[in-house]
Amino acid sequence: MENYARDNAAKAGLGATSSLRVVHGVSEALPLASKSCDAVVCSLTLCSVVDPARSVAEIKRVLRPGGQFVFWEHVLSETDPSFAEEQVRATPMQIKRADGCHLDRRTGDIIRKAGFRSCDLEYLELKGFGFLNPTVCGIATA
């Protein structure tokens, strides 16, 4: 994954890729200083972490004032109760077969309640994504 990131940084013209630093850790306890990041990008990750609220709090902690949290996550359906029931029923199997992925999380609510200065999010339905629908995407600013 690190080589992939470096190659893409170089292709994007981001200068010396040697400045790219890959940090290993868990999202609930990021090994980064407070207010040390301009941006955090998270896609289809918060479904699988142990404590998504703690993870979002950590993301907020490491962002500089004005820093942006850019996210795209699948969430529990709020518009189709029968589909939401199916998601809840399928979650135990999904956790086992997809590295801890929960289909029944309300990640948009977690992000909205985390205390960001602003939070612009949108719920989307993507064709062909099955249980990974609906999704929420947006930008939260520290």
Short mmCIF file of C-alpha atoms in Angstrom, two decimals:
data_model
loop_
_atom_site.label_atom_id
_atom_site.label_comp_id
_atom_site.label_asym_id
_atom_site.label_seq_id
_atom_site.Cartn_x
_atom_site.Cartn_y
_atom_site.Cartn_z
CA MET A 1 0.00 0.00 0.00
CA GLU A 2 2.84 2.40 0.77
CA ASN A 3 4.35 1.95 -2.71
CA TYR A 4 0.93 2.57 -4.25
CA ALA A 5 0.60 5.82 -2.26
CA ARG A 6 4.08 6.99 -3.26
CA ASP A 7 3.48 6.20 -6.94
CA ASN A 8 0.19 8.10 -6.93
CA ALA A 9 1.72 11.08 -5.12
CA ALA A 10 4.43 11.25 -7.79
CA LYS A 11 1.87 10.95 -10.62
CA ALA A 12 -0.14 13.78 -9.03
CA GLY A 13 2.96 16.00 -9.07
CA LEU A 14 3.12 16.37 -5.31
CA GLY A 15 6.87 16.84 -5.34
CA ALA A 16 9.37 14.65 -3.58
CA THR A 17 7.56 11.52 -2.53
CA SER A 18 10.16 11.06 0.18
CA SER A 19 8.10 13.54 2.24
CA LEU A 20 5.22 11.07 2.27
CA ARG A 21 5.14 9.39 5.66
CA VAL A 22 3.15 6.25 6.34
CA VAL A 23 2.20 5.85 9.99
CA HIS A 24 0.93 2.54 11.37
CA GLY A 25 -1.53 2.43 14.23
CA VAL A 26 -5.20 2.15 15.12
CA SER A 27 -7.72 4.88 14.47
CA GLU A 28 -8.89 5.02 18.09
CA ALA A 29 -5.38 6.10 19.22
CA LEU A 30 -3.63 7.79 16.31
CA PRO A 31 0.15 8.02 16.76
CA LEU A 32 0.13 11.69 15.68
CA ALA A 33 0.46 14.95 17.55
CA SER A 34 -2.64 17.02 18.18
CA LYS A 35 -3.37 19.62 15.48
CA SER A 36 -0.69 18.16 13.21
CA CYS A 37 -2.69 17.34 10.05
CA ASP A 38 -4.20 19.51 7.34
CA ALA A 39 -6.54 16.76 6.19
CA VAL A 40 -7.69 13.24 6.95
CA VAL A 41 -9.30 11.09 4.26
CA CYS A 42 -11.37 8.09 5.31
CA SER A 43 -13.29 5.81 2.98
CA LEU A 44 -15.16 2.64 3.89
CA THR A 45 -13.17 2.35 7.11
CA LEU A 46 -15.36 3.43 10.02
CA CYS A 47 -17.60 0.40 9.46
CA SER A 48 -14.78 -1.86 10.62
CA VAL A 49 -13.12 -0.02 13.50
CA VAL A 50 -13.81 -1.11 17.07
CA ASP A 51 -15.04 2.31 18.26
CA PRO A 52 -16.11 4.66 15.45
CA ALA A 53 -16.95 7.56 17.80
CA ARG A 54 -13.47 7.37 19.35
CA SER A 55 -11.93 7.15 15.87
CA VAL A 56 -13.74 10.30 14.73
CA ALA A 57 -12.70 12.07 17.96
CA GLU A 58 -9.08 11.15 17.20
CA ILE A 59 -9.41 12.44 13.65
CA LYS A 60 -10.73 15.73 15.04
CA ARG A 61 -7.87 15.85 17.56
CA VAL A 62 -5.12 15.54 14.93
CA LEU A 63 -6.62 18.12 12.56
CA ARG A 64 -5.29 21.66 12.64
CA PRO A 65 -7.91 24.41 13.01
CA GLY A 66 -9.54 24.62 9.60
CA GLY A 67 -8.30 21.12 8.73
CA GLN A 68 -10.68 18.92 6.80
CA PHE A 69 -11.97 15.41 7.39
CA VAL A 70 -13.06 14.04 4.01
CA PHE A 71 -15.14 10.88 4.28
CA TRP A 72 -17.18 8.32 2.37
CA GLU A 73 -18.75 5.50 4.38
CA HIS A 74 -21.61 3.05 4.02
CA VAL A 75 -24.31 3.35 6.68
CA LEU A 76 -27.58 1.91 7.96
CA SER A 77 -30.52 2.89 5.77
CA GLU A 78 -32.62 5.65 7.31
CA THR A 79 -35.13 5.80 4.46
CA ASP A 80 -36.03 2.13 3.96
CA PRO A 81 -36.97 0.38 7.23
CA SER A 82 -37.19 -3.09 5.67
CA PHE A 83 -33.75 -2.74 4.08
CA ALA A 84 -32.39 -1.47 7.41
CA GLU A 85 -33.76 -4.63 9.06
CA GLU A 86 -31.97 -6.73 6.43
CA GLN A 87 -28.74 -4.84 7.11
CA VAL A 88 -29.08 -5.48 10.85
CA ARG A 89 -29.74 -9.20 10.28
CA ALA A 90 -26.79 -9.51 7.87
CA THR A 91 -24.31 -7.67 10.10
CA PRO A 92 -23.13 -10.66 12.21
CA MET A 93 -22.18 -12.59 9.06
CA GLN A 94 -20.65 -9.49 7.47
CA ILE A 95 -18.49 -8.91 10.56
CA LYS A 96 -17.04 -12.42 10.18
CA ARG A 97 -16.50 -12.39 6.43
CA ALA A 98 -15.45 -8.78 5.88
CA ASP A 99 -12.87 -7.95 8.54
CA GLY A 100 -15.27 -6.60 11.15
CA CYS A 101 -17.47 -4.60 8.78
CA HIS A 102 -20.74 -3.48 10.38
CA LEU A 103 -23.62 -2.77 8.00
CA ASP A 104 -25.74 -1.21 10.73
CA ARG A 105 -23.78 1.85 11.84
CA ARG A 106 -25.07 5.42 11.82
CA THR A 107 -21.71 6.92 10.92
CA GLY A 108 -23.19 10.18 9.62
CA ASP A 109 -24.69 10.83 13.06
CA ILE A 110 -21.38 10.01 14.75
CA ILE A 111 -19.51 12.50 12.57
CA ARG A 112 -22.21 15.16 12.97
CA LYS A 113 -22.09 14.85 16.79
CA ALA A 114 -18.27 14.93 17.04
CA GLY A 115 -18.08 18.70 17.46
CA PHE A 116 -16.53 19.78 14.17
CA ARG A 117 -16.83 23.50 13.40
CA SER A 118 -18.81 22.60 10.31
CA CYS A 119 -20.03 19.37 8.77
CA ASP A 120 -21.40 19.11 5.26
CA LEU A 121 -22.59 15.59 4.51
CA GLU A 122 -24.84 13.93 1.98
CA TYR A 123 -26.50 10.52 1.87
CA LEU A 124 -26.27 8.71 -1.46
CA GLU A 125 -27.73 5.53 -2.92
CA LEU A 126 -25.33 3.80 -5.31
CA LYS A 127 -26.62 1.23 -7.78
CA GLY A 128 -25.05 -2.20 -7.56
CA PHE A 129 -23.67 -1.81 -4.03
CA GLY A 130 -26.21 -4.06 -2.30
CA PHE A 131 -25.82 -4.00 1.48
CA LEU A 132 -23.13 -1.31 1.15
CA ASN A 133 -25.93 1.15 0.45
CA PRO A 134 -26.70 3.79 1.45
CA THR A 135 -23.52 5.76 1.81
CA VAL A 136 -22.68 9.06 3.44
CA CYS A 137 -19.98 11.36 2.13
CA GLY A 138 -18.84 14.80 3.04
CA ILE A 139 -16.36 17.15 4.62
CA ALA A 140 -16.14 18.08 8.29
CA THR A 141 -13.95 21.04 9.22
CA ALA A 142 -12.08 21.29 12.53
#
